[in-house]
Amino acid sequence: MQITLNNRKEEFDRNTMTVLELLDEKNFTFRMLVIKINGQLVKKADYGKAIIKDGDDVSVLHLISGG
Amino acid sequence: MQKKTFKEIRTILAARTVGIAGAGGLGSNCAVALARVGIGRIITADFDTVSESNLNRQYFFKDQVGMKKVFALKENIARINPEVLVEAFDIMLDPHNIPQVFGNCDLIVEAFDLAEMKIMLAETVLEKMPGRIIIMGSGVAGYGNNDSIKTVKSGNIYICGDQENETCENLPPLAPRVGIVAGMQANLVMEILLG
């Protein structure tokens, strides 16, 4: 499948994946994240069951302290 | 670059309301910048008091140490541009009160210190105030490296900062970089509101 991840096209060798699988595959190890699939918020508790499929627009925003 | 006279700019901004979540390094500097260009109304919320250690970056004065930040900020804005209406909430923002406090704002500037709070605000706005624009700050610590500071956009969320340098003992948040990011947030507010 092909998805848009943070405004960039990415190919994955499978038909669907959970948010958790995406984070694992991309080696995103940050914990302070805001994740959206097609503009819809995915809460942390749902990372293991939220499904990403072909054509989805996924944002993984990493936020850090300081201000 | 869109061209407008300062008079035209002030006329448009005078009718607009900006919410600023947090009145510390990012919030106080962003609020003052927006007050100087004539934003109509600023709604700001913070529970903290001005401390000596804030003065290396926050828009407060030594004689304001001990004051609640939102009231000190309101006082300072009144001295700069008394036409700006400042609604100051001395509260800890949470998912319950954010929609009430910022419900009437054209857009919201996220100006917290802690990443946990930044995420809480983004999640609350995405969930309870869909479509509302949030301008966040992330990555302000340290000094130097001007060109690493940028803006990224994701739908209704904009993030200003270097996205990399987190505050710690050896990487304090300081006036120049915090001021740059606060200025970028204010600049983006203008760009969005003025079209």
PDB file of C-alpha atoms in Angstrom:
ATOM      1  CA  MET A   1       0.000   0.000   0.000  1.00  0.00           C
ATOM      2  CA  GLN A   2       0.951   3.627  -0.427  1.00  0.00           C
ATOM      3  CA  ILE A   3       0.200   6.226   2.256  1.00  0.00           C
ATOM      4  CA  THR A   4       1.125   9.851   2.835  1.00  0.00           C
ATOM      5  CA  LEU A   5       3.209  10.107   5.998  1.00  0.00           C
ATOM      6  CA  ASN A   6       3.985  13.632   7.182  1.00  0.00           C
ATOM      7  CA  ASN A   7       3.309  15.047   3.706  1.00  0.00           C
ATOM      8  CA  ARG A   8       5.520  12.442   1.979  1.00  0.00           C
ATOM      9  CA  LYS A   9       4.508   9.349  -0.014  1.00  0.00           C
ATOM     10  CA  GLU A  10       5.603   6.075   1.566  1.00  0.00           C
ATOM     11  CA  GLU A  11       5.256   2.488   0.319  1.00  0.00           C
ATOM     12  CA  PHE A  12       4.671  -0.446   2.665  1.00  0.00           C
ATOM     13  CA  ASP A  13       4.771  -4.118   1.794  1.00  0.00           C
ATOM     14  CA  ARG A  14       1.346  -4.958   3.248  1.00  0.00           C
ATOM     15  CA  ASN A  15      -2.330  -4.072   2.828  1.00  0.00           C
ATOM     16  CA  THR A  16      -3.041  -2.534   6.223  1.00  0.00           C
ATOM     17  CA  MET A  17      -1.141  -1.797   9.416  1.00  0.00           C
ATOM     18  CA  THR A  18      -1.886  -0.477  12.874  1.00  0.00           C
ATOM     19  CA  VAL A  19      -0.432   2.781  14.130  1.00  0.00           C
ATOM     20  CA  LEU A  20       1.783   0.774  16.475  1.00  0.00           C
ATOM     21  CA  GLU A  21       3.143  -1.236  13.535  1.00  0.00           C
ATOM     22  CA  LEU A  22       3.841   1.963  11.625  1.00  0.00           C
ATOM     23  CA  LEU A  23       5.747   3.465  14.566  1.00  0.00           C
ATOM     24  CA  ASP A  24       7.715   0.244  14.890  1.00  0.00           C
ATOM     25  CA  GLU A  25       8.513  -0.022  11.196  1.00  0.00           C
ATOM     26  CA  LYS A  26       9.620   3.614  10.973  1.00  0.00           C
ATOM     27  CA  ASN A  27      11.608   3.332  14.222  1.00  0.00           C
ATOM     28  CA  PHE A  28       9.708   6.231  15.773  1.00  0.00           C
ATOM     29  CA  THR A  29      10.832   5.914  19.361  1.00  0.00           C
ATOM     30  CA  PHE A  30       9.552   9.279  20.614  1.00  0.00           C
ATOM     31  CA  ARG A  31       6.799   9.085  23.170  1.00  0.00           C
ATOM     32  CA  MET A  32       5.294  12.584  22.964  1.00  0.00           C
ATOM     33  CA  LEU A  33       3.247  12.237  19.802  1.00  0.00           C
ATOM     34  CA  VAL A  34       0.090  13.569  18.246  1.00  0.00           C
ATOM     35  CA  ILE A  35      -1.081  11.147  15.551  1.00  0.00           C
ATOM     36  CA  LYS A  36      -3.788  11.780  12.960  1.00  0.00           C
ATOM     37  CA  ILE A  37      -5.206   9.534  10.254  1.00  0.00           C
ATOM     38  CA  ASN A  38      -6.950  11.591   7.572  1.00  0.00           C
ATOM     39  CA  GLY A  39      -7.141  14.483  10.035  1.00  0.00           C
ATOM     40  CA  GLN A  40      -8.764  12.380  12.776  1.00  0.00           C
ATOM     41  CA  LEU A  41      -6.949  12.162  16.092  1.00  0.00           C
ATOM     42  CA  VAL A  42      -5.766   8.715  17.183  1.00  0.00           C
ATOM     43  CA  LYS A  43      -5.382   8.537  20.945  1.00  0.00           C
ATOM     44  CA  LYS A  44      -2.445   6.725  22.487  1.00  0.00           C
ATOM     45  CA  ALA A  45      -4.696   3.977  23.894  1.00  0.00           C
ATOM     46  CA  ASP A  46      -5.825   3.220  20.324  1.00  0.00           C
ATOM     47  CA  TYR A  47      -2.387   2.944  18.652  1.00  0.00           C
ATOM     48  CA  GLY A  48      -2.649  -0.866  18.682  1.00  0.00           C
ATOM     49  CA  LYS A  49      -6.055  -1.010  17.008  1.00  0.00           C
ATOM     50  CA  ALA A  50      -6.218   2.043  14.713  1.00  0.00           C
ATOM     51  CA  ILE A  51      -5.846   0.729  11.157  1.00  0.00           C
ATOM     52  CA  ILE A  52      -3.953   2.509   8.397  1.00  0.00           C
ATOM     53  CA  LYS A  53      -4.865   1.516   4.847  1.00  0.00           C
ATOM     54  CA  ASP A  54      -3.913   2.347   1.270  1.00  0.00           C
ATOM     55  CA  GLY A  55      -4.317   6.034   0.433  1.00  0.00           C
ATOM     56  CA  ASP A  56      -4.476   7.245   4.029  1.00  0.00           C
ATOM     57  CA  ASP A  57      -2.943  10.557   5.033  1.00  0.00           C
ATOM     58  CA  VAL A  58      -1.076   9.996   8.303  1.00  0.00           C
ATOM     59  CA  SER A  59       0.585  12.637  10.478  1.00  0.00           C
ATOM     60  CA  VAL A  60       2.950  11.734  13.278  1.00  0.00           C
ATOM     61  CA  LEU A  61       3.809  14.937  15.129  1.00  0.00           C
ATOM     62  CA  HIS A  62       6.562  14.780  17.698  1.00  0.00           C
ATOM     63  CA  LEU A  63       6.459  17.481  20.370  1.00  0.00           C
ATOM     64  CA  ILE A  64       9.210  18.430  22.763  1.00  0.00           C
ATOM     65  CA  SER A  65       9.368  20.465  25.958  1.00  0.00           C
ATOM     66  CA  GLY A  66      10.505  24.080  26.100  1.00  0.00           C
ATOM     67  CA  GLY A  67       8.736  27.391  25.910  1.00  0.00           C
TER      68      GLY A  67
ATOM     69  CA  MET B   1       4.292  38.919   0.234  1.00  0.00           C
ATOM     70  CA  GLN B   2       0.840  40.449   0.629  1.00  0.00           C
ATOM     71  CA  LYS B   3       1.107  44.241   0.804  1.00  0.00           C
ATOM     72  CA  LYS B   4      -1.026  46.261   3.204  1.00  0.00           C
ATOM     73  CA  THR B   5      -0.488  49.535   5.039  1.00  0.00           C
ATOM     74  CA  PHE B   6      -0.205  49.365   8.805  1.00  0.00           C
ATOM     75  CA  LYS B   7      -3.564  51.125   8.994  1.00  0.00           C
ATOM     76  CA  GLU B   8      -5.181  48.390   6.876  1.00  0.00           C
ATOM     77  CA  ILE B   9      -3.492  45.721   8.977  1.00  0.00           C
ATOM     78  CA  ARG B  10      -4.705  47.244  12.241  1.00  0.00           C
ATOM     79  CA  THR B  11      -8.254  47.596  10.951  1.00  0.00           C
ATOM     80  CA  ILE B  12      -8.453  43.883  10.152  1.00  0.00           C
ATOM     81  CA  LEU B  13      -6.654  42.671  13.279  1.00  0.00           C
ATOM     82  CA  ALA B  14      -8.720  44.902  15.594  1.00  0.00           C
ATOM     83  CA  ALA B  15     -11.739  42.696  14.864  1.00  0.00           C
ATOM     84  CA  ARG B  16      -9.915  39.460  15.689  1.00  0.00           C
ATOM     85  CA  THR B  17      -9.411  37.358  18.811  1.00  0.00           C
ATOM     86  CA  VAL B  18      -6.408  35.149  19.473  1.00  0.00           C
ATOM     87  CA  GLY B  19      -6.180  32.558  22.245  1.00  0.00           C
ATOM     88  CA  ILE B  20      -2.780  32.051  23.844  1.00  0.00           C
ATOM     89  CA  ALA B  21      -2.456  28.895  25.946  1.00  0.00           C
ATOM     90  CA  GLY B  22       0.327  29.658  28.413  1.00  0.00           C
ATOM     91  CA  ALA B  23       1.836  33.024  29.359  1.00  0.00           C
ATOM     92  CA  GLY B  24       5.493  32.054  29.734  1.00  0.00           C
ATOM     93  CA  GLY B  25       8.358  32.357  27.266  1.00  0.00           C
ATOM     94  CA  LEU B  26       6.389  31.773  24.081  1.00  0.00           C
ATOM     95  CA  GLY B  27       3.061  33.166  25.303  1.00  0.00           C
ATOM     96  CA  SER B  28       4.225  36.471  26.795  1.00  0.00           C
ATOM     97  CA  ASN B  29       6.434  37.337  23.823  1.00  0.00           C
ATOM     98  CA  CYS B  30       3.842  36.282  21.238  1.00  0.00           C
ATOM     99  CA  ALA B  31       1.111  38.254  23.050  1.00  0.00           C
ATOM    100  CA  VAL B  32       3.238  41.413  23.174  1.00  0.00           C
ATOM    101  CA  ALA B  33       4.057  41.153  19.451  1.00  0.00           C
ATOM    102  CA  LEU B  34       0.356  40.768  18.608  1.00  0.00           C
ATOM    103  CA  ALA B  35      -0.561  43.643  20.931  1.00  0.00           C
ATOM    104  CA  ARG B  36       1.943  45.936  19.202  1.00  0.00           C
ATOM    105  CA  VAL B  37       0.411  45.271  15.764  1.00  0.00           C
ATOM    106  CA  GLY B  38      -3.095  45.901  17.102  1.00  0.00           C
ATOM    107  CA  ILE B  39      -4.844  42.584  17.599  1.00  0.00           C
ATOM    108  CA  GLY B  40      -8.322  43.280  18.990  1.00  0.00           C
ATOM    109  CA  ARG B  41      -8.487  40.752  21.778  1.00  0.00           C
ATOM    110  CA  ILE B  42      -6.146  38.298  23.460  1.00  0.00           C
ATOM    111  CA  ILE B  43      -7.455  35.501  25.642  1.00  0.00           C
ATOM    112  CA  THR B  44      -4.672  34.017  27.719  1.00  0.00           C
ATOM    113  CA  ALA B  45      -4.559  31.392  30.454  1.00  0.00           C
ATOM    114  CA  ASP B  46      -1.780  30.272  32.803  1.00  0.00           C
ATOM    115  CA  PHE B  47      -1.652  29.233  36.466  1.00  0.00           C
ATOM    116  CA  ASP B  48       1.975  30.191  37.103  1.00  0.00           C
ATOM    117  CA  THR B  49       3.597  33.170  38.837  1.00  0.00           C
ATOM    118  CA  VAL B  50       6.535  35.213  37.536  1.00  0.00           C
ATOM    119  CA  SER B  51       9.814  34.005  39.014  1.00  0.00           C
ATOM    120  CA  GLU B  52      13.372  35.314  38.858  1.00  0.00           C
ATOM    121  CA  SER B  53      14.381  32.444  36.537  1.00  0.00           C
ATOM    122  CA  ASN B  54      11.751  33.473  33.975  1.00  0.00           C
ATOM    123  CA  LEU B  55      13.393  36.817  33.282  1.00  0.00           C
ATOM    124  CA  ASN B  56      15.974  35.328  30.892  1.00  0.00           C
ATOM    125  CA  ARG B  57      13.264  34.981  28.235  1.00  0.00           C
ATOM    126  CA  GLN B  58       9.776  35.968  29.360  1.00  0.00           C
ATOM    127  CA  TYR B  59       8.245  39.405  28.809  1.00  0.00           C
ATOM    128  CA  PHE B  60       8.107  40.382  32.479  1.00  0.00           C
ATOM    129  CA  PHE B  61      10.037  42.771  34.696  1.00  0.00           C
ATOM    130  CA  LYS B  62      11.996  42.268  37.879  1.00  0.00           C
ATOM    131  CA  ASP B  63       9.404  44.150  39.937  1.00  0.00           C
ATOM    132  CA  GLN B  64       6.741  41.697  38.710  1.00  0.00           C
ATOM    133  CA  VAL B  65       8.355  38.654  40.341  1.00  0.00           C
ATOM    134  CA  GLY B  66       5.669  36.946  42.439  1.00  0.00           C
ATOM    135  CA  MET B  67       2.773  38.250  40.329  1.00  0.00           C
ATOM    136  CA  LYS B  68       0.493  35.874  38.465  1.00  0.00           C
ATOM    137  CA  LYS B  69       1.814  35.723  34.890  1.00  0.00           C
ATOM    138  CA  VAL B  70      -1.519  36.420  33.190  1.00  0.00           C
ATOM    139  CA  PHE B  71      -2.081  39.578  35.264  1.00  0.00           C
ATOM    140  CA  ALA B  72       1.501  40.786  34.793  1.00  0.00           C
ATOM    141  CA  LEU B  73       1.088  40.219  31.032  1.00  0.00           C
ATOM    142  CA  LYS B  74      -2.202  42.101  30.986  1.00  0.00           C
ATOM    143  CA  GLU B  75      -0.511  45.007  32.806  1.00  0.00           C
ATOM    144  CA  ASN B  76       2.406  45.063  30.345  1.00  0.00           C
ATOM    145  CA  ILE B  77       0.147  44.969  27.296  1.00  0.00           C
ATOM    146  CA  ALA B  78      -1.929  47.827  28.734  1.00  0.00           C
ATOM    147  CA  ARG B  79       1.268  49.901  28.915  1.00  0.00           C
ATOM    148  CA  ILE B  80       2.157  49.075  25.279  1.00  0.00           C
ATOM    149  CA  ASN B  81      -1.256  49.260  23.600  1.00  0.00           C
ATOM    150  CA  PRO B  82      -4.224  49.968  25.873  1.00  0.00           C
ATOM    151  CA  GLU B  83      -6.656  49.358  23.002  1.00  0.00           C
ATOM    152  CA  VAL B  84      -6.041  45.602  23.164  1.00  0.00           C
ATOM    153  CA  LEU B  85      -8.605  43.780  25.246  1.00  0.00           C
ATOM    154  CA  VAL B  86      -6.850  41.148  27.349  1.00  0.00           C
ATOM    155  CA  GLU B  87      -8.900  38.443  29.034  1.00  0.00           C
ATOM    156  CA  ALA B  88      -6.641  36.817  31.588  1.00  0.00           C
ATOM    157  CA  PHE B  89      -7.512  33.438  33.102  1.00  0.00           C
ATOM    158  CA  ASP B  90      -5.476  32.424  36.139  1.00  0.00           C
ATOM    159  CA  ILE B  91      -6.227  28.735  35.672  1.00  0.00           C
ATOM    160  CA  MET B  92      -4.592  25.431  34.761  1.00  0.00           C
ATOM    161  CA  LEU B  93      -5.892  24.552  31.298  1.00  0.00           C
ATOM    162  CA  ASP B  94      -7.356  21.069  30.852  1.00  0.00           C
ATOM    163  CA  PRO B  95      -9.499  19.188  28.308  1.00  0.00           C
ATOM    164  CA  HIS B  96     -12.628  20.364  30.080  1.00  0.00           C
ATOM    165  CA  ASN B  97     -11.983  24.127  30.237  1.00  0.00           C
ATOM    166  CA  ILE B  98     -10.076  24.635  26.949  1.00  0.00           C
ATOM    167  CA  PRO B  99     -13.233  24.689  24.754  1.00  0.00           C
ATOM    168  CA  GLN B 100     -14.855  27.185  27.150  1.00  0.00           C
ATOM    169  CA  VAL B 101     -11.849  29.497  27.464  1.00  0.00           C
ATOM    170  CA  PHE B 102     -10.874  29.503  23.777  1.00  0.00           C
ATOM    171  CA  GLY B 103     -14.275  28.843  22.171  1.00  0.00           C
ATOM    172  CA  ASN B 104     -14.530  32.335  20.660  1.00  0.00           C
ATOM    173  CA  CYS B 105     -10.960  32.595  19.397  1.00  0.00           C
ATOM    174  CA  ASP B 106     -10.194  32.804  15.672  1.00  0.00           C
ATOM    175  CA  LEU B 107      -7.155  30.652  16.335  1.00  0.00           C
ATOM    176  CA  ILE B 108      -5.109  29.296  19.217  1.00  0.00           C
ATOM    177  CA  VAL B 109      -1.420  29.728  19.943  1.00  0.00           C
ATOM    178  CA  GLU B 110       0.039  26.864  21.999  1.00  0.00           C
ATOM    179  CA  ALA B 111       2.634  28.342  24.325  1.00  0.00           C
ATOM    180  CA  PHE B 112       3.180  25.739  27.016  1.00  0.00           C
ATOM    181  CA  ASP B 113       6.498  24.534  28.344  1.00  0.00           C
ATOM    182  CA  LEU B 114       5.876  20.801  28.793  1.00  0.00           C
ATOM    183  CA  ALA B 115       5.397  18.405  25.872  1.00  0.00           C
ATOM    184  CA  GLU B 116       2.598  16.635  27.793  1.00  0.00           C
ATOM    185  CA  MET B 117       0.632  19.892  27.923  1.00  0.00           C
ATOM    186  CA  LYS B 118       1.286  20.627  24.241  1.00  0.00           C
ATOM    187  CA  ILE B 119      -0.135  17.213  23.350  1.00  0.00           C
ATOM    188  CA  MET B 120      -3.116  17.675  25.684  1.00  0.00           C
ATOM    189  CA  LEU B 121      -4.006  20.962  23.953  1.00  0.00           C
ATOM    190  CA  ALA B 122      -3.598  19.537  20.429  1.00  0.00           C
ATOM    191  CA  GLU B 123      -5.709  16.480  21.288  1.00  0.00           C
ATOM    192  CA  THR B 124      -8.410  18.576  22.959  1.00  0.00           C
ATOM    193  CA  VAL B 125      -8.681  20.989  20.036  1.00  0.00           C
ATOM    194  CA  LEU B 126      -8.673  18.176  17.422  1.00  0.00           C
ATOM    195  CA  GLU B 127     -11.368  16.329  19.333  1.00  0.00           C
ATOM    196  CA  LYS B 128     -13.595  19.071  20.717  1.00  0.00           C
ATOM    197  CA  MET B 129     -12.953  22.070  18.438  1.00  0.00           C
ATOM    198  CA  PRO B 130     -12.477  20.455  15.000  1.00  0.00           C
ATOM    199  CA  GLY B 131     -11.215  22.771  12.289  1.00  0.00           C
ATOM    200  CA  ARG B 132      -9.744  25.333  14.691  1.00  0.00           C
ATOM    201  CA  ILE B 133      -6.192  26.332  13.784  1.00  0.00           C
ATOM    202  CA  ILE B 134      -3.466  25.739  16.394  1.00  0.00           C
ATOM    203  CA  ILE B 135      -0.020  27.311  16.137  1.00  0.00           C
ATOM    204  CA  MET B 136       2.375  25.319  18.301  1.00  0.00           C
ATOM    205  CA  GLY B 137       5.959  25.754  19.455  1.00  0.00           C
ATOM    206  CA  SER B 138       8.344  22.806  19.654  1.00  0.00           C
ATOM    207  CA  GLY B 139      12.118  22.988  19.902  1.00  0.00           C
ATOM    208  CA  VAL B 140      13.273  26.322  21.340  1.00  0.00           C
ATOM    209  CA  ALA B 141      16.115  25.434  23.740  1.00  0.00           C
ATOM    210  CA  GLY B 142      19.739  26.514  23.543  1.00  0.00           C
ATOM    211  CA  TYR B 143      21.323  29.222  21.416  1.00  0.00           C
ATOM    212  CA  GLY B 144      22.660  29.682  17.890  1.00  0.00           C
ATOM    213  CA  ASN B 145      21.763  27.752  14.728  1.00  0.00           C
ATOM    214  CA  ASN B 146      19.217  30.265  13.423  1.00  0.00           C
ATOM    215  CA  ASP B 147      18.466  28.363  10.244  1.00  0.00           C
ATOM    216  CA  SER B 148      17.300  25.216  12.052  1.00  0.00           C
ATOM    217  CA  ILE B 149      14.154  27.036  13.198  1.00  0.00           C
ATOM    218  CA  LYS B 150      11.236  26.508  10.833  1.00  0.00           C
ATOM    219  CA  THR B 151       7.484  25.947  10.520  1.00  0.00           C
ATOM    220  CA  VAL B 152       5.851  22.660   9.575  1.00  0.00           C
ATOM    221  CA  LYS B 153       2.151  22.288   8.777  1.00  0.00           C
ATOM    222  CA  SER B 154      -0.153  19.319   9.256  1.00  0.00           C
ATOM    223  CA  GLY B 155      -3.771  20.103   8.479  1.00  0.00           C
ATOM    224  CA  ASN B 156      -4.925  22.685  11.019  1.00  0.00           C
ATOM    225  CA  ILE B 157      -1.789  22.334  13.111  1.00  0.00           C
ATOM    226  CA  TYR B 158       1.309  24.440  12.525  1.00  0.00           C
ATOM    227  CA  ILE B 159       4.483  23.783  14.521  1.00  0.00           C
ATOM    228  CA  CYS B 160       7.195  26.433  14.857  1.00  0.00           C
ATOM    229  CA  GLY B 161      10.635  25.562  16.229  1.00  0.00           C
ATOM    230  CA  ASP B 162      13.600  23.356  15.422  1.00  0.00           C
ATOM    231  CA  GLN B 163      11.635  20.191  16.383  1.00  0.00           C
ATOM    232  CA  GLU B 164      14.773  18.876  17.991  1.00  0.00           C
ATOM    233  CA  ASN B 165      16.247  20.732  20.964  1.00  0.00           C
ATOM    234  CA  GLU B 166      14.421  19.887  24.163  1.00  0.00           C
ATOM    235  CA  THR B 167      14.964  21.923  27.322  1.00  0.00           C
ATOM    236  CA  CYS B 168      17.368  20.349  29.828  1.00  0.00           C
ATOM    237  CA  GLU B 169      20.074  21.410  32.277  1.00  0.00           C
ATOM    238  CA  ASN B 170      22.622  22.036  29.507  1.00  0.00           C
ATOM    239  CA  LEU B 171      20.100  23.352  27.019  1.00  0.00           C
ATOM    240  CA  PRO B 172      18.152  26.121  28.732  1.00  0.00           C
ATOM    241  CA  PRO B 173      15.403  28.070  26.983  1.00  0.00           C
ATOM    242  CA  LEU B 174      16.730  31.593  26.419  1.00  0.00           C
ATOM    243  CA  ALA B 175      15.398  34.921  25.129  1.00  0.00           C
ATOM    244  CA  PRO B 176      16.797  34.854  21.574  1.00  0.00           C
ATOM    245  CA  ARG B 177      15.532  31.465  20.366  1.00  0.00           C
ATOM    246  CA  VAL B 178      12.334  31.542  22.439  1.00  0.00           C
ATOM    247  CA  GLY B 179      11.734  35.058  21.105  1.00  0.00           C
ATOM    248  CA  ILE B 180      12.316  33.919  17.506  1.00  0.00           C
ATOM    249  CA  VAL B 181       9.775  31.103  17.840  1.00  0.00           C
ATOM    250  CA  ALA B 182       7.245  33.356  19.635  1.00  0.00           C
ATOM    251  CA  GLY B 183       7.768  35.885  16.837  1.00  0.00           C
ATOM    252  CA  MET B 184       7.211  33.176  14.228  1.00  0.00           C
ATOM    253  CA  GLN B 185       3.975  32.185  15.954  1.00  0.00           C
ATOM    254  CA  ALA B 186       2.790  35.825  15.972  1.00  0.00           C
ATOM    255  CA  ASN B 187       3.883  36.220  12.340  1.00  0.00           C
ATOM    256  CA  LEU B 188       1.859  33.154  11.368  1.00  0.00           C
ATOM    257  CA  VAL B 189      -1.173  34.494  13.269  1.00  0.00           C
ATOM    258  CA  MET B 190      -0.954  37.640  11.125  1.00  0.00           C
ATOM    259  CA  GLU B 191      -0.476  35.674   7.899  1.00  0.00           C
ATOM    260  CA  ILE B 192      -3.547  33.550   8.593  1.00  0.00           C
ATOM    261  CA  LEU B 193      -5.791  36.362   9.861  1.00  0.00           C
ATOM    262  CA  LEU B 194      -4.827  38.844   7.139  1.00  0.00           C
ATOM    263  CA  GLY B 195      -5.062  36.270   4.333  1.00  0.00           C
TER     264      GLY B 195
END
